[in-house]
Coordinates of C-alpha atoms in Angstrom, one line a residue:
M1 CA 162.3 50.4 86.3
K2 CA 164.8 49.7 83.6
K3 CA 163.6 52.7 81.6
R4 CA 163.9 54.9 84.7
L5 CA 167.4 53.6 85.4
K6 CA 168.6 54.1 81.9
K7 CA 167.3 57.6 81.8
G8 CA 169.1 58.5 85.1
V9 CA 172.4 57.1 84.0
T10 CA 172.2 58.7 80.6
A11 CA 171.4 62.1 82.1
L12 CA 174.4 61.7 84.4
A13 CA 176.7 60.8 81.6
V14 CA 175.6 63.8 79.5
A15 CA 176.0 66.1 82.5
L16 CA 179.5 64.9 83.1
A17 CA 180.6 64.5 79.4
A18 CA 182.5 67.6 78.6
F19 CA 185.4 68.6 76.5
L20 CA 188.2 68.8 79.1
P21 CA 192.0 68.9 78.9
F22 CA 193.8 65.8 80.1
V23 CA 197.4 65.0 80.9
S24 CA 198.1 61.8 78.9
A25 CA 201.8 61.4 79.7
I26 CA 204.4 62.9 82.1
P27 CA 207.2 63.2 79.5
S28 CA 205.2 65.6 77.3
A29 CA 204.8 67.9 80.3
N30 CA 208.5 67.8 81.0
A31 CA 209.3 68.5 77.4
E32 CA 207.1 71.6 77.4
T33 CA 208.5 73.0 80.6
A34 CA 212.1 72.3 79.7
E35 CA 212.3 75.5 77.7
L36 CA 211.0 77.5 80.6
K37 CA 214.1 76.7 82.6
L38 CA 212.2 76.1 85.8
A39 CA 214.1 75.6 89.1
A40 CA 217.3 76.8 87.4
T41 CA 219.5 77.0 90.5
S42 CA 218.0 74.1 92.3
R43 CA 219.8 70.7 92.5
A44 CA 216.5 68.9 92.3
A45 CA 212.8 69.9 91.9
L46 CA 209.4 68.3 91.4
L47 CA 206.0 69.8 90.7
M48 CA 203.0 67.5 90.8
D49 CA 199.2 67.4 91.2
C50 CA 198.4 66.2 94.7
D51 CA 195.2 64.3 94.0
T52 CA 196.3 62.2 91.0
G53 CA 200.1 62.3 91.4
A54 CA 200.5 63.5 87.8
V55 CA 204.0 65.1 87.4
I56 CA 204.1 68.5 85.7
F57 CA 207.9 69.1 86.0
E58 CA 210.8 67.1 87.4
K59 CA 214.5 67.7 87.7
N60 CA 217.0 65.1 89.2
V61 CA 214.1 63.7 91.3
S62 CA 216.0 60.5 92.3
D63 CA 219.3 62.1 93.3
H64 CA 220.5 61.4 96.8
L65 CA 220.8 64.8 98.5
P66 CA 220.7 66.3 102.0
I67 CA 217.3 68.0 102.6
A68 CA 218.0 69.7 106.0
S69 CA 214.9 70.3 108.0
M70 CA 212.6 68.8 105.4
V71 CA 213.4 65.6 107.3
K72 CA 210.8 66.9 109.7
I73 CA 208.1 66.1 107.1
M74 CA 208.5 62.5 108.1
T75 CA 208.9 63.4 111.7
L76 CA 205.6 65.2 111.7
G77 CA 203.8 62.6 109.7
L78 CA 204.9 59.9 112.1
C79 CA 203.9 62.0 115.1
F80 CA 200.5 62.7 113.8
D81 CA 200.0 59.1 112.8
E82 CA 200.9 57.8 116.2
I83 CA 198.9 60.4 118.1
E84 CA 195.8 59.6 116.1
K85 CA 196.3 55.8 116.3
R86 CA 196.9 55.8 120.1
E87 CA 194.2 58.5 120.6
I88 CA 196.7 60.6 122.6
P89 CA 195.1 63.9 123.8
L90 CA 196.8 66.9 122.4
D91 CA 196.8 68.6 125.8
T92 CA 199.1 65.8 127.1
M93 CA 202.1 67.2 129.0
V94 CA 205.5 66.2 127.6
T95 CA 208.7 66.6 129.6
A96 CA 211.6 68.0 127.6
S97 CA 214.7 66.0 128.4
E98 CA 218.2 67.6 128.7
N99 CA 219.0 65.9 125.3
A100 CA 216.0 67.7 123.7
A101 CA 216.8 71.1 125.3
S102 CA 220.4 70.8 124.0
M103 CA 219.5 70.8 120.3
G104 CA 221.0 73.6 118.3
G105 CA 219.8 75.3 115.1
S106 CA 216.1 76.3 114.9
Q107 CA 214.5 75.8 118.2
A108 CA 211.8 76.9 120.7
F109 CA 214.4 77.1 123.4
L110 CA 212.8 74.5 125.7
D111 CA 213.8 74.3 129.3
A112 CA 215.3 71.0 130.3
N113 CA 213.0 68.9 132.6
A114 CA 210.1 71.3 132.0
D115 CA 206.6 70.2 130.9
Y116 CA 205.0 71.4 127.7
R117 CA 201.7 70.6 126.0
L118 CA 202.0 68.2 123.1
D119 CA 200.1 70.4 120.7
E120 CA 202.4 73.4 121.4
L121 CA 205.4 71.3 120.7
L122 CA 203.9 70.1 117.4
K123 CA 202.9 73.7 116.5
S124 CA 206.5 74.9 117.1
I125 CA 207.9 72.2 114.7
V126 CA 205.5 73.1 111.9
V127 CA 205.8 76.9 112.3
A128 CA 209.4 77.4 113.4
S129 CA 211.1 74.0 112.6
A130 CA 212.0 73.6 116.3
N131 CA 214.7 70.9 116.6
D132 CA 214.3 70.7 120.4
S133 CA 210.6 70.1 120.1
C134 CA 211.2 67.3 117.5
V135 CA 213.4 65.4 120.0
A136 CA 211.0 66.0 122.9
V137 CA 208.1 64.5 121.0
A138 CA 210.1 61.7 119.5
E139 CA 211.3 60.6 122.9
Y140 CA 207.8 60.9 124.3
L141 CA 206.2 58.7 121.6
Y142 CA 209.0 56.1 121.2
G143 CA 211.1 56.3 124.3
S144 CA 214.2 57.3 122.4
V145 CA 215.3 59.2 119.3
D146 CA 216.9 56.0 117.9
A147 CA 213.7 54.1 118.2
F148 CA 211.8 56.9 116.5
V149 CA 214.3 57.2 113.7
A150 CA 214.1 53.4 113.1
E151 CA 210.3 53.8 112.7
M152 CA 210.9 56.7 110.3
N153 CA 212.9 54.4 108.1
N154 CA 210.3 51.6 108.4
R155 CA 207.6 54.0 107.1
A156 CA 209.9 55.1 104.3
A157 CA 210.3 51.5 103.2
E158 CA 206.6 50.8 103.5
W159 CA 205.8 53.9 101.3
G160 CA 208.4 52.9 98.6
M161 CA 210.8 55.6 99.4
T162 CA 213.8 53.7 98.1
D163 CA 216.2 56.7 97.8
T164 CA 215.9 57.8 101.5
S165 CA 217.9 57.2 104.7
F166 CA 217.1 58.9 108.0
V167 CA 219.7 59.1 110.8
N168 CA 217.9 61.7 113.0
C169 CA 214.5 63.4 113.3
T170 CA 215.6 67.0 112.9
G171 CA 217.6 67.2 109.6
L172 CA 220.7 68.5 111.4
P173 CA 223.8 67.5 109.4
K174 CA 224.8 63.9 109.9
D175 CA 226.6 61.4 107.7
G176 CA 224.3 58.8 106.1
Q177 CA 221.2 60.9 105.9
Y178 CA 219.8 61.7 102.5
C179 CA 216.6 61.8 100.5
C180 CA 215.4 62.8 97.0
A181 CA 212.7 65.0 95.5
K182 CA 210.3 62.2 94.6
D183 CA 210.5 60.7 98.1
V184 CA 210.0 64.1 99.7
A185 CA 206.8 64.4 97.7
V186 CA 205.6 61.0 98.9
M187 CA 206.0 61.7 102.6
F188 CA 204.6 65.2 102.2
K189 CA 201.4 63.9 100.6
K190 CA 201.1 61.6 103.6
L191 CA 201.6 64.5 106.0
I192 CA 199.0 66.8 104.5
K193 CA 196.3 64.3 105.0
H194 CA 196.3 65.4 108.6
E195 CA 194.1 68.5 109.2
K196 CA 196.1 69.6 112.2
F197 CA 199.1 70.2 110.0
F198 CA 197.2 72.8 108.0
E199 CA 195.9 74.4 111.2
Y200 CA 199.5 74.9 112.4
A201 CA 201.0 75.7 109.0
G202 CA 198.8 78.7 108.5
V203 CA 200.1 80.5 111.6
W204 CA 202.4 83.4 110.6
M205 CA 203.8 84.2 114.1
Y206 CA 202.9 83.5 117.7
D207 CA 204.3 83.5 121.2
F208 CA 205.5 80.2 122.6
E209 CA 205.0 80.2 126.3
H210 CA 207.2 78.3 128.7
P211 CA 206.2 77.0 132.1
D212 CA 208.1 79.7 134.0
G213 CA 206.3 82.5 132.1
R214 CA 209.2 83.1 129.6
V215 CA 208.0 83.7 126.0
T216 CA 209.7 82.8 122.8
G217 CA 208.5 84.6 119.7
L218 CA 208.2 82.2 116.7
T219 CA 207.7 83.1 113.1
N220 CA 206.8 80.8 110.2
T221 CA 209.8 79.8 108.2
N222 CA 207.6 79.3 105.1
K223 CA 207.1 82.9 103.8
L224 CA 205.0 81.7 100.9
I225 CA 201.9 81.2 103.1
K226 CA 201.8 85.0 103.3
F227 CA 203.0 85.9 99.9
Y228 CA 201.8 83.2 97.5
D229 CA 198.1 83.0 96.6
G230 CA 196.7 79.6 97.7
C231 CA 199.8 78.4 99.6
D232 CA 198.5 77.0 102.9
G233 CA 201.3 74.8 104.1
G234 CA 204.9 73.7 103.6
K235 CA 208.3 72.8 105.2
T236 CA 211.5 74.6 104.7
G237 CA 215.1 73.6 105.3
Y238 CA 218.6 75.0 105.2
T239 CA 222.1 73.8 106.0
D240 CA 225.4 74.7 104.3
A241 CA 225.4 71.2 102.6
A242 CA 221.7 71.1 101.6
R243 CA 221.5 74.8 100.7
S244 CA 218.0 76.2 100.6
C245 CA 215.1 73.7 100.4
I246 CA 211.4 73.9 100.6
T247 CA 208.3 71.7 100.0
V248 CA 205.0 73.5 99.7
T249 CA 201.4 72.9 98.7
A250 CA 199.0 75.4 97.3
K251 CA 195.3 75.1 96.3
R252 CA 193.2 77.1 93.9
G253 CA 189.7 75.9 93.2
D254 CA 189.8 72.1 93.2
T255 CA 193.4 72.0 92.2
R256 CA 196.1 71.3 94.8
L257 CA 199.7 71.2 93.7
V258 CA 202.8 70.0 95.6
C259 CA 206.2 71.5 94.8
V260 CA 209.6 70.3 96.1
T261 CA 212.8 72.2 95.7
I262 CA 216.2 71.0 97.0
G263 CA 219.4 72.9 97.0
A264 CA 218.5 76.4 95.7
E265 CA 221.1 79.1 96.0
N266 CA 219.3 81.0 98.8
S267 CA 215.8 81.4 100.3
K268 CA 214.9 84.3 98.0
T269 CA 215.8 82.4 94.9
R270 CA 214.1 79.3 96.3
N271 CA 210.8 81.1 96.9
K272 CA 211.0 82.7 93.4
E273 CA 211.6 79.4 91.7
V274 CA 208.8 77.6 93.6
S275 CA 206.4 80.5 92.8
E276 CA 207.3 80.2 89.1
M277 CA 206.7 76.4 89.1
L278 CA 203.4 76.8 90.9
N279 CA 202.4 79.6 88.5
Y280 CA 203.1 77.4 85.6
G281 CA 201.1 74.6 87.1
F282 CA 198.0 76.6 87.9
S283 CA 198.1 78.5 84.5
N284 CA 198.3 75.3 82.4
Y285 CA 196.6 72.6 84.4
K286 CA 193.6 71.9 86.7
T287 CA 192.0 69.1 88.6
V288 CA 188.6 68.0 87.5
R289 CA 186.4 65.8 89.8
A290 CA 185.1 63.1 87.5
V291 CA 182.9 61.9 90.4
K292 CA 182.5 63.0 94.0
C293 CA 181.9 60.9 97.0
G294 CA 178.1 60.5 97.4
D295 CA 177.2 61.4 93.8
V296 CA 174.0 59.5 93.0
M297 CA 174.2 57.1 90.1
G298 CA 170.5 56.2 90.0
N299 CA 167.9 54.0 91.6
Y300 CA 168.3 50.2 91.4
D301 CA 165.8 47.4 91.9
V302 CA 166.2 45.2 95.0
T303 CA 164.9 41.6 95.2
G304 CA 163.2 40.5 98.4
G305 CA 163.3 43.9 100.1
K306 CA 160.7 45.9 102.0
T307 CA 161.3 48.6 99.4
D308 CA 161.4 48.0 95.6
C309 CA 164.7 50.0 95.0
I310 CA 167.5 51.8 96.6
S311 CA 169.7 54.8 95.6
V312 CA 173.3 54.0 94.6
G313 CA 176.2 56.4 94.7
A314 CA 180.0 56.8 94.6
A315 CA 182.0 55.7 97.6
D316 CA 184.9 58.0 96.9
D317 CA 186.2 60.9 94.8
F318 CA 187.9 60.4 91.5
S319 CA 189.9 63.2 89.9
L320 CA 191.5 63.8 86.6
F321 CA 194.4 66.2 86.1
V322 CA 193.7 68.1 82.9
K323 CA 195.6 70.4 80.6
S324 CA 194.1 73.3 78.7
G325 CA 194.0 72.8 75.0
D326 CA 193.6 69.0 75.0
K327 CA 190.0 67.8 74.6
C328 CA 188.5 64.7 76.0
E329 CA 185.1 63.3 77.0
I330 CA 184.4 61.9 80.5
E331 CA 181.7 59.3 81.1
L332 CA 180.7 57.4 84.1
K333 CA 179.5 53.8 83.7
P334 CA 178.0 52.2 86.8
V335 CA 178.3 48.4 87.0
I336 CA 175.8 47.2 89.6
D337 CA 175.2 43.5 90.4
G338 CA 171.8 42.1 91.0
L339 CA 170.7 43.5 94.4
K340 CA 169.1 41.3 97.1
A341 CA 167.9 42.4 100.5
P342 CA 169.0 42.9 103.2
I343 CA 171.3 45.8 102.2
S344 CA 172.7 48.3 104.6
A345 CA 173.6 51.9 103.7
G346 CA 177.3 51.9 102.8
D347 CA 177.4 48.4 101.5
V348 CA 179.5 48.0 98.3
V349 CA 177.1 46.9 95.5
G350 CA 179.3 47.3 92.4
K351 CA 181.6 49.8 90.8
I352 CA 181.6 52.9 88.7
I353 CA 184.0 52.9 85.8
I354 CA 185.4 56.2 84.7
E355 CA 186.1 56.4 80.9
V356 CA 188.0 59.2 79.1
N357 CA 187.6 59.2 75.3
G358 CA 186.1 55.7 75.5
E359 CA 189.1 54.3 77.5
E360 CA 188.9 53.2 81.1
R361 CA 190.9 55.4 83.4
G362 CA 189.9 54.0 86.7
S363 CA 187.0 53.1 88.9
V364 CA 185.5 53.7 92.4
D365 CA 183.2 51.5 94.5
A366 CA 179.5 52.0 94.1
I367 CA 177.7 51.9 97.5
A368 CA 174.1 51.7 98.7
L369 CA 173.0 55.2 99.8
D370 CA 169.9 53.7 101.4
G371 CA 169.3 50.6 103.5
C372 CA 166.8 48.0 102.5
E373 CA 165.5 45.4 105.0
K374 CA 164.5 41.9 103.9
K375 CA 160.8 41.2 103.6
G376 CA 159.3 39.7 106.7
Y377 CA 156.9 36.7 106.7
T378 CA 153.9 39.0 107.5
Q379 CA 154.7 41.3 104.6
I380 CA 155.1 38.4 102.2
L381 CA 151.6 37.1 103.2
E382 CA 150.0 40.5 102.9
E383 CA 151.4 40.9 99.4
F384 CA 150.2 37.4 98.5
F385 CA 146.6 38.1 99.5
E386 CA 146.7 41.5 97.9
N387 CA 147.6 39.9 94.6
W388 CA 145.2 36.9 95.1

């Protein structure tokens, strides 16, 4: 059994060992991109790998700035979290209050005291940045906008967003509200864990129907979903104080990047600068899956089980953000404790260490891919007499 196990693990290590580029330090990436003058007109900017959080480029990422409707990134994240946690059906009808219907700026032009489907309100926020829909959903979920905003700030504190203060759920100008590029990236990464966001974010334009039959045509404020290869979601913002802002994500192959821009001169310049940053990221870096959830590490002996061994695999993905030109060797080293029955499929039975150039970079849990019941009394007797 030991020979079989050793052979399996060695083969896996050889298969995964490859000369791959690897980002060893954020400052080196910034030093290289400094000469490119990325995000030249923006007050702040950040380009990062979504999976690992590795930063490719940063500019004034902790500066306290107005971010306009990018506040809705937290609004949407909180809405999706609460809807999933409470198992609220998306076809639930929500009554738009007079307060919601009175919102200015970008809106779906809701009728006061009219009922709208929850999913349609969420869709209008993602696609068209509808302020009235934000208020309607906030009031529905928390009873009042103030209570909703208080929870927005609670979430920000929980997520380590130390340079953020929310005073409304729309991003409309108001004293005391600010954020920063690094905190925007934090809340955006939380938001894009929700599949529904991507479903709505990919809509270019649609007709928002009102209960009385009236129709409002809505168009996506994020033009990059149509004009940038791989862009499948984002959130824009604009006020006179904030200037032009956007946060987007784009994916090519296994690489998903997140780009934040605050305070660009105008939307055309903003989109150009974001495209340049994404181009730089995709041209010079990529994400490599060192191990994928369910990857088999080998078969391992089990003591006292109805079967002699079980298959063990990775419980989660583990990615490395790599840079072309730098070479490194990736190796997986399973560390599995002595296994004793009973074992259920999914039980954690050890860990898998990920090494790069002989140095540990992280680990994931190793889990049983098969179950193994404990030997019964009858089976023990049968084995005893067979070996007599």
